[in-house]
Each structure stands twice: as C-alpha cells, then as structure tokens.
Amino acid sequence: MTTETPLKLAVITASVREGRFGPSVTEWFTAHANGAFEVDVIDVAEHGDLPLAFPAKGVEPPAEIVAAVGRITPRLEAADAFVVVTPEYNHSYPASLKNLVDWHFTQWQAKPVGFVSYGGVSGGLRAVEHLRGVFAELHAVTVRDQVSFAFYWETWGENGPQDAEAADTAAKQLLSQLDWWGRALREARERRPYAA
C-alpha cells in the first residue's frame, strides 16, 4: 500500500436474512482494511426500503423512493472502490443485493470491485461468478483474487476464521489489488471523466 491519500472503500454486506452471518465476515474484513483505506460499511439490511419496482421511463418517482435511494446513492458515489460480502443462495447471490445494484449505474463505473464470499462447499464462488458479469455490464472492474469461506459454520471460530493465516493472506492480496486498481482508476477519472 502507498502513503498517498487513502482510497474510500465501501464494504457492502449483502445478506438481509435473520440470523445472517454476513456482519461477522464484514467486521473481520474491515479490520484488515481500516488504516489503509477509508472504510464505509453499507449494510443492505439497513436499506430494505429500496423498492423492487422501478418507475417507468419519464415518470417522476414518488418522494419515498427518492428518499430511500438518496440515503445510499451518495455513499456509493463517494467510494473509490467496493468490496461485496455475499453468501451464496441457490448457486447465486441474494436478491437484496441485485436490487441495490440495479438502482444505481454511474456510481459503479470505472471503479474496482472485490468480493468476500461464504457458503457451503463452494464458499460462495458461484455467487461471485454471477456478480462478475453484472458488474462488467455496469462498467466496473472486478479484481481477480477474492476471499471465500467454505463451510463457514465449521471453519469459523469466535474470533474469525480458524485458519487465520490463510484468510489474512487472502484478504491482504485482495486489498493490494483494490489499492492498485482504485488508485489507477481514480487518477484516470480525475484526468478524464469516464463516459460509458
């Protein structure tokens, strides 16, 4: 990591289910990012008022929709990079995350996205593979490496992953890639605004 101005990193907790594991993973990951990044944790569960239906083209959305979107849009806009913390549901990612993503467009453009996933045997990797295509459509850049936790209910202790060394190494690698891409893309956006 460099000593330049820290990047603004939005860490998005995707799951909204009762009894969810996501906040534990988010807390563990942000402990690695704090200091090197200016971290903003965005919990999708706190934005459950984002409606599922989009207004028709040319139709002014109701005030409650404008307010719901307005609570999260500036935070996404301010971010230089994103990390999505997601479980895997039925070989994909939560509908709540897709709804959040679809309510925004320019906020993702020309910014890097990393992933921390968890689940059963695949550790959430199938959810991440679906997300890579979604973010490519939004002109975001997904970084190669990710952090994943298979059978997290067996491999996660009170203080985090039982294999802390391997998990810490994976987190460090992901953050290193986000730092490089985040700085490169921030500099590019400052020199010439991105045009989709």
PDB file of C-alpha atoms in Angstrom:
ATOM      1  CA  MET A   1       0.000   0.000   0.000  1.00  0.00           C
ATOM      2  CA  THR A   2       1.147   3.526  -0.714  1.00  0.00           C
ATOM      3  CA  THR A   3       1.256   6.590   1.549  1.00  0.00           C
ATOM      4  CA  GLU A   4      -0.958   8.678  -0.738  1.00  0.00           C
ATOM      5  CA  THR A   5      -4.450   9.847   0.220  1.00  0.00           C
ATOM      6  CA  PRO A   6      -6.391   6.750   1.337  1.00  0.00           C
ATOM      7  CA  LEU A   7      -8.964   5.356  -1.022  1.00  0.00           C
ATOM      8  CA  LYS A   8     -12.592   5.377   0.042  1.00  0.00           C
ATOM      9  CA  LEU A   9     -13.666   1.738   0.239  1.00  0.00           C
ATOM     10  CA  ALA A  10     -17.359   0.842   0.505  1.00  0.00           C
ATOM     11  CA  VAL A  11     -17.810  -2.614   2.034  1.00  0.00           C
ATOM     12  CA  ILE A  12     -21.297  -3.897   1.221  1.00  0.00           C
ATOM     13  CA  THR A  13     -22.920  -6.563   3.414  1.00  0.00           C
ATOM     14  CA  ALA A  14     -25.331  -8.297   1.031  1.00  0.00           C
ATOM     15  CA  SER A  15     -27.438 -10.648   3.121  1.00  0.00           C
ATOM     16  CA  VAL A  16     -30.588  -9.423   4.859  1.00  0.00           C
ATOM     17  CA  ARG A  17     -31.778 -12.729   6.344  1.00  0.00           C
ATOM     18  CA  GLU A  18     -32.473 -13.004  10.055  1.00  0.00           C
ATOM     19  CA  GLY A  19     -29.571 -14.713  11.825  1.00  0.00           C
ATOM     20  CA  ARG A  20     -27.248 -13.901   8.923  1.00  0.00           C
ATOM     21  CA  PHE A  21     -23.517 -14.470   9.109  1.00  0.00           C
ATOM     22  CA  GLY A  22     -22.525 -11.586   6.847  1.00  0.00           C
ATOM     23  CA  PRO A  23     -21.899  -8.926   9.509  1.00  0.00           C
ATOM     24  CA  SER A  24     -19.302 -11.180  11.179  1.00  0.00           C
ATOM     25  CA  VAL A  25     -17.424 -11.543   7.894  1.00  0.00           C
ATOM     26  CA  THR A  26     -17.710  -7.818   7.209  1.00  0.00           C
ATOM     27  CA  GLU A  27     -16.321  -6.957  10.641  1.00  0.00           C
ATOM     28  CA  TRP A  28     -13.394  -9.333  10.149  1.00  0.00           C
ATOM     29  CA  PHE A  29     -12.622  -7.953   6.689  1.00  0.00           C
ATOM     30  CA  THR A  30     -12.902  -4.278   7.594  1.00  0.00           C
ATOM     31  CA  ALA A  31     -10.402  -4.829  10.412  1.00  0.00           C
ATOM     32  CA  HIS A  32      -7.886  -5.627   7.656  1.00  0.00           C
ATOM     33  CA  ALA A  33      -8.871  -2.630   5.528  1.00  0.00           C
ATOM     34  CA  ASN A  34      -9.002   0.046   8.250  1.00  0.00           C
ATOM     35  CA  GLY A  35      -5.951   2.277   8.181  1.00  0.00           C
ATOM     36  CA  ALA A  36      -5.034   1.534   4.587  1.00  0.00           C
ATOM     37  CA  PHE A  37      -8.479   2.594   3.350  1.00  0.00           C
ATOM     38  CA  GLU A  38     -11.190   4.964   4.497  1.00  0.00           C
ATOM     39  CA  VAL A  39     -13.912   2.369   5.071  1.00  0.00           C
ATOM     40  CA  ASP A  40     -17.664   2.865   4.818  1.00  0.00           C
ATOM     41  CA  VAL A  41     -19.735  -0.212   5.713  1.00  0.00           C
ATOM     42  CA  ILE A  42     -23.017  -0.337   3.814  1.00  0.00           C
ATOM     43  CA  ASP A  43     -25.416  -2.936   5.196  1.00  0.00           C
ATOM     44  CA  VAL A  44     -28.132  -3.754   2.655  1.00  0.00           C
ATOM     45  CA  ALA A  45     -30.406  -4.744   5.547  1.00  0.00           C
ATOM     46  CA  GLU A  46     -30.447  -1.108   6.622  1.00  0.00           C
ATOM     47  CA  HIS A  47     -31.746  -0.135   3.178  1.00  0.00           C
ATOM     48  CA  GLY A  48     -34.641  -2.569   2.940  1.00  0.00           C
ATOM     49  CA  ASP A  49     -36.916   0.267   1.900  1.00  0.00           C
ATOM     50  CA  LEU A  50     -35.438   0.276  -1.610  1.00  0.00           C
ATOM     51  CA  PRO A  51     -38.481  -0.697  -3.693  1.00  0.00           C
ATOM     52  CA  LEU A  52     -38.388  -3.567  -6.151  1.00  0.00           C
ATOM     53  CA  ALA A  53     -40.328  -1.747  -8.857  1.00  0.00           C
ATOM     54  CA  PHE A  54     -38.620   0.931 -10.909  1.00  0.00           C
ATOM     55  CA  PRO A  55     -40.637   3.910 -12.157  1.00  0.00           C
ATOM     56  CA  ALA A  56     -41.418   3.875 -15.869  1.00  0.00           C
ATOM     57  CA  LYS A  57     -39.091   5.902 -18.058  1.00  0.00           C
ATOM     58  CA  GLY A  58     -40.010   9.568 -17.880  1.00  0.00           C
ATOM     59  CA  VAL A  59     -42.182   9.108 -14.780  1.00  0.00           C
ATOM     60  CA  GLU A  60     -41.174  11.049 -11.673  1.00  0.00           C
ATOM     61  CA  PRO A  61     -40.668   8.571  -8.796  1.00  0.00           C
ATOM     62  CA  PRO A  62     -42.624   9.115  -5.565  1.00  0.00           C
ATOM     63  CA  ALA A  63     -40.917  11.067  -2.777  1.00  0.00           C
ATOM     64  CA  GLU A  64     -40.434   7.961  -0.588  1.00  0.00           C
ATOM     65  CA  ILE A  65     -38.476   6.257  -3.385  1.00  0.00           C
ATOM     66  CA  VAL A  66     -36.319   9.345  -3.910  1.00  0.00           C
ATOM     67  CA  ALA A  67     -35.627   9.413  -0.154  1.00  0.00           C
ATOM     68  CA  ALA A  68     -34.812   5.686   0.034  1.00  0.00           C
ATOM     69  CA  VAL A  69     -32.385   5.825  -2.881  1.00  0.00           C
ATOM     70  CA  GLY A  70     -30.965   9.138  -1.674  1.00  0.00           C
ATOM     71  CA  ARG A  71     -29.781   7.603   1.599  1.00  0.00           C
ATOM     72  CA  ILE A  72     -27.372   5.253  -0.141  1.00  0.00           C
ATOM     73  CA  THR A  73     -26.533   6.781  -3.540  1.00  0.00           C
ATOM     74  CA  PRO A  74     -24.124   9.464  -2.198  1.00  0.00           C
ATOM     75  CA  ARG A  75     -22.188   6.807  -0.283  1.00  0.00           C
ATOM     76  CA  LEU A  76     -21.736   4.708  -3.417  1.00  0.00           C
ATOM     77  CA  GLU A  77     -20.862   7.813  -5.414  1.00  0.00           C
ATOM     78  CA  ALA A  78     -18.138   8.791  -2.918  1.00  0.00           C
ATOM     79  CA  ALA A  79     -16.464   5.376  -2.977  1.00  0.00           C
ATOM     80  CA  ASP A  80     -13.276   4.780  -4.954  1.00  0.00           C
ATOM     81  CA  ALA A  81     -13.614   1.000  -4.643  1.00  0.00           C
ATOM     82  CA  PHE A  82     -16.062  -1.624  -3.407  1.00  0.00           C
ATOM     83  CA  VAL A  83     -15.975  -4.960  -1.633  1.00  0.00           C
ATOM     84  CA  VAL A  84     -19.117  -7.069  -1.689  1.00  0.00           C
ATOM     85  CA  VAL A  85     -19.501  -9.501   1.218  1.00  0.00           C
ATOM     86  CA  THR A  86     -22.004 -12.071  -0.003  1.00  0.00           C
ATOM     87  CA  PRO A  87     -23.367 -15.513   0.773  1.00  0.00           C
ATOM     88  CA  GLU A  88     -24.355 -17.968  -1.918  1.00  0.00           C
ATOM     89  CA  TYR A  89     -28.073 -18.675  -2.233  1.00  0.00           C
ATOM     90  CA  ASN A  90     -29.092 -21.354  -4.766  1.00  0.00           C
ATOM     91  CA  HIS A  91     -25.835 -21.017  -6.741  1.00  0.00           C
ATOM     92  CA  SER A  92     -26.108 -17.219  -6.856  1.00  0.00           C
ATOM     93  CA  TYR A  93     -26.239 -14.085  -4.719  1.00  0.00           C
ATOM     94  CA  PRO A  94     -29.098 -12.518  -2.706  1.00  0.00           C
ATOM     95  CA  ALA A  95     -31.938 -10.702  -4.434  1.00  0.00           C
ATOM     96  CA  SER A  96     -31.480  -7.839  -1.962  1.00  0.00           C
ATOM     97  CA  LEU A  97     -28.001  -7.215  -3.404  1.00  0.00           C
ATOM     98  CA  LYS A  98     -29.248  -7.281  -7.011  1.00  0.00           C
ATOM     99  CA  ASN A  99     -31.907  -4.732  -6.103  1.00  0.00           C
ATOM    100  CA  LEU A 100     -29.304  -2.411  -4.576  1.00  0.00           C
ATOM    101  CA  VAL A 101     -27.018  -2.795  -7.583  1.00  0.00           C
ATOM    102  CA  ASP A 102     -29.808  -2.197 -10.104  1.00  0.00           C
ATOM    103  CA  TRP A 103     -30.916   1.055  -8.502  1.00  0.00           C
ATOM    104  CA  HIS A 104     -27.520   2.534  -9.430  1.00  0.00           C
ATOM    105  CA  PHE A 105     -25.414   2.827 -12.548  1.00  0.00           C
ATOM    106  CA  THR A 106     -22.867   5.633 -12.768  1.00  0.00           C
ATOM    107  CA  GLN A 107     -21.834   5.073  -9.136  1.00  0.00           C
ATOM    108  CA  TRP A 108     -20.130   1.783 -10.110  1.00  0.00           C
ATOM    109  CA  GLN A 109     -18.477   2.960 -13.317  1.00  0.00           C
ATOM    110  CA  ALA A 110     -14.703   2.831 -13.695  1.00  0.00           C
ATOM    111  CA  LYS A 111     -14.205   1.614 -10.115  1.00  0.00           C
ATOM    112  CA  PRO A 112     -12.812  -1.700  -8.852  1.00  0.00           C
ATOM    113  CA  VAL A 113     -14.964  -4.294  -7.099  1.00  0.00           C
ATOM    114  CA  GLY A 114     -13.664  -7.107  -4.903  1.00  0.00           C
ATOM    115  CA  PHE A 115     -15.504  -9.985  -3.289  1.00  0.00           C
ATOM    116  CA  VAL A 116     -15.572 -11.784   0.043  1.00  0.00           C
ATOM    117  CA  SER A 117     -17.924 -14.759  -0.110  1.00  0.00           C
ATOM    118  CA  TYR A 118     -19.095 -17.571   2.106  1.00  0.00           C
ATOM    119  CA  GLY A 119     -21.247 -20.640   1.756  1.00  0.00           C
ATOM    120  CA  GLY A 120     -21.145 -24.416   1.572  1.00  0.00           C
ATOM    121  CA  VAL A 121     -18.717 -26.469  -0.459  1.00  0.00           C
ATOM    122  CA  SER A 122     -18.068 -23.676  -2.983  1.00  0.00           C
ATOM    123  CA  GLY A 123     -17.515 -20.965  -0.380  1.00  0.00           C
ATOM    124  CA  GLY A 124     -19.783 -18.643  -2.356  1.00  0.00           C
ATOM    125  CA  LEU A 125     -17.663 -18.746  -5.515  1.00  0.00           C
ATOM    126  CA  ARG A 126     -20.683 -19.343  -7.762  1.00  0.00           C
ATOM    127  CA  ALA A 127     -22.357 -16.216  -6.394  1.00  0.00           C
ATOM    128  CA  VAL A 128     -19.218 -14.240  -7.190  1.00  0.00           C
ATOM    129  CA  GLU A 129     -19.036 -15.580 -10.750  1.00  0.00           C
ATOM    130  CA  HIS A 130     -22.574 -14.292 -11.353  1.00  0.00           C
ATOM    131  CA  LEU A 131     -21.682 -10.923  -9.850  1.00  0.00           C
ATOM    132  CA  ARG A 132     -18.667 -10.513 -12.124  1.00  0.00           C
ATOM    133  CA  GLY A 133     -20.952 -10.431 -15.174  1.00  0.00           C
ATOM    134  CA  VAL A 134     -23.319  -7.963 -13.529  1.00  0.00           C
ATOM    135  CA  PHE A 135     -20.541  -5.533 -12.617  1.00  0.00           C
ATOM    136  CA  ALA A 136     -18.957  -5.826 -16.070  1.00  0.00           C
ATOM    137  CA  GLU A 137     -22.262  -4.633 -17.529  1.00  0.00           C
ATOM    138  CA  LEU A 138     -22.071  -1.641 -15.173  1.00  0.00           C
ATOM    139  CA  HIS A 139     -18.565  -0.736 -16.429  1.00  0.00           C
ATOM    140  CA  ALA A 140     -16.916  -1.676 -13.135  1.00  0.00           C
ATOM    141  CA  VAL A 141     -13.624  -3.595 -12.929  1.00  0.00           C
ATOM    142  CA  THR A 142     -13.696  -6.746 -10.814  1.00  0.00           C
ATOM    143  CA  VAL A 143     -10.348  -7.749  -9.352  1.00  0.00           C
ATOM    144  CA  ARG A 144      -9.088 -11.268  -9.846  1.00  0.00           C
ATOM    145  CA  ASP A 145      -8.446 -12.509  -6.317  1.00  0.00           C
ATOM    146  CA  GLN A 146     -11.122 -12.890  -3.674  1.00  0.00           C
ATOM    147  CA  VAL A 147     -11.643 -14.226  -0.175  1.00  0.00           C
ATOM    148  CA  SER A 148     -14.002 -17.162   0.314  1.00  0.00           C
ATOM    149  CA  PHE A 149     -15.081 -19.295   3.240  1.00  0.00           C
ATOM    150  CA  ALA A 150     -16.386 -22.797   2.566  1.00  0.00           C
ATOM    151  CA  PHE A 151     -18.458 -24.472   5.289  1.00  0.00           C
ATOM    152  CA  TYR A 152     -18.106 -21.304   7.366  1.00  0.00           C
ATOM    153  CA  TRP A 153     -20.259 -22.769  10.137  1.00  0.00           C
ATOM    154  CA  GLU A 154     -17.482 -25.324  10.729  1.00  0.00           C
ATOM    155  CA  THR A 155     -14.390 -23.252   9.911  1.00  0.00           C
ATOM    156  CA  TRP A 156     -15.206 -20.008  11.697  1.00  0.00           C
ATOM    157  CA  GLY A 157     -14.467 -19.541  15.398  1.00  0.00           C
ATOM    158  CA  GLU A 158     -15.397 -16.825  17.879  1.00  0.00           C
ATOM    159  CA  ASN A 159     -12.511 -14.639  16.698  1.00  0.00           C
ATOM    160  CA  GLY A 160     -12.821 -15.272  12.967  1.00  0.00           C
ATOM    161  CA  PRO A 161     -11.520 -17.943  10.586  1.00  0.00           C
ATOM    162  CA  GLN A 162      -9.779 -20.868  12.243  1.00  0.00           C
ATOM    163  CA  ASP A 163      -7.139 -20.847   9.510  1.00  0.00           C
ATOM    164  CA  ALA A 164      -6.359 -17.215  10.228  1.00  0.00           C
ATOM    165  CA  GLU A 165      -3.052 -17.164   8.365  1.00  0.00           C
ATOM    166  CA  ALA A 166      -4.538 -18.278   5.032  1.00  0.00           C
ATOM    167  CA  ALA A 167      -7.533 -15.950   5.408  1.00  0.00           C
ATOM    168  CA  ASP A 168      -5.337 -12.986   6.342  1.00  0.00           C
ATOM    169  CA  THR A 169      -3.110 -13.624   3.325  1.00  0.00           C
ATOM    170  CA  ALA A 170      -6.133 -13.755   1.011  1.00  0.00           C
ATOM    171  CA  ALA A 171      -7.517 -10.511   2.470  1.00  0.00           C
ATOM    172  CA  LYS A 172      -4.143  -8.798   2.088  1.00  0.00           C
ATOM    173  CA  GLN A 173      -3.908  -9.883  -1.569  1.00  0.00           C
ATOM    174  CA  LEU A 174      -7.433  -8.639  -2.316  1.00  0.00           C
ATOM    175  CA  LEU A 175      -6.773  -5.300  -0.641  1.00  0.00           C
ATOM    176  CA  SER A 176      -3.495  -4.920  -2.523  1.00  0.00           C
ATOM    177  CA  GLN A 177      -5.279  -5.388  -5.860  1.00  0.00           C
ATOM    178  CA  LEU A 178      -8.058  -2.979  -4.848  1.00  0.00           C
ATOM    179  CA  ASP A 179      -5.446  -0.415  -3.845  1.00  0.00           C
ATOM    180  CA  TRP A 180      -3.672  -0.623  -7.216  1.00  0.00           C
ATOM    181  CA  TRP A 181      -6.835  -0.568  -9.324  1.00  0.00           C
ATOM    182  CA  GLY A 182      -8.514   2.007  -7.114  1.00  0.00           C
ATOM    183  CA  ARG A 183      -5.628   4.466  -7.432  1.00  0.00           C
ATOM    184  CA  ALA A 184      -5.176   3.877 -11.150  1.00  0.00           C
ATOM    185  CA  LEU A 185      -8.866   4.360 -11.884  1.00  0.00           C
ATOM    186  CA  ARG A 186      -9.264   7.329  -9.543  1.00  0.00           C
ATOM    187  CA  GLU A 187      -6.379   9.081 -11.275  1.00  0.00           C
ATOM    188  CA  ALA A 188      -7.874   8.254 -14.683  1.00  0.00           C
ATOM    189  CA  ARG A 189     -11.310   9.585 -13.683  1.00  0.00           C
ATOM    190  CA  GLU A 190      -9.737  12.799 -12.388  1.00  0.00           C
ATOM    191  CA  ARG A 191      -7.844  13.349 -15.640  1.00  0.00           C
ATOM    192  CA  ARG A 192     -10.745  12.472 -17.898  1.00  0.00           C
ATOM    193  CA  PRO A 193     -14.301  11.716 -16.707  1.00  0.00           C
ATOM    194  CA  TYR A 194     -15.461   8.242 -17.674  1.00  0.00           C
ATOM    195  CA  ALA A 195     -18.016   8.080 -20.499  1.00  0.00           C
ATOM    196  CA  ALA A 196     -19.992   4.853 -20.866  1.00  0.00           C
TER     197      ALA A 196
END
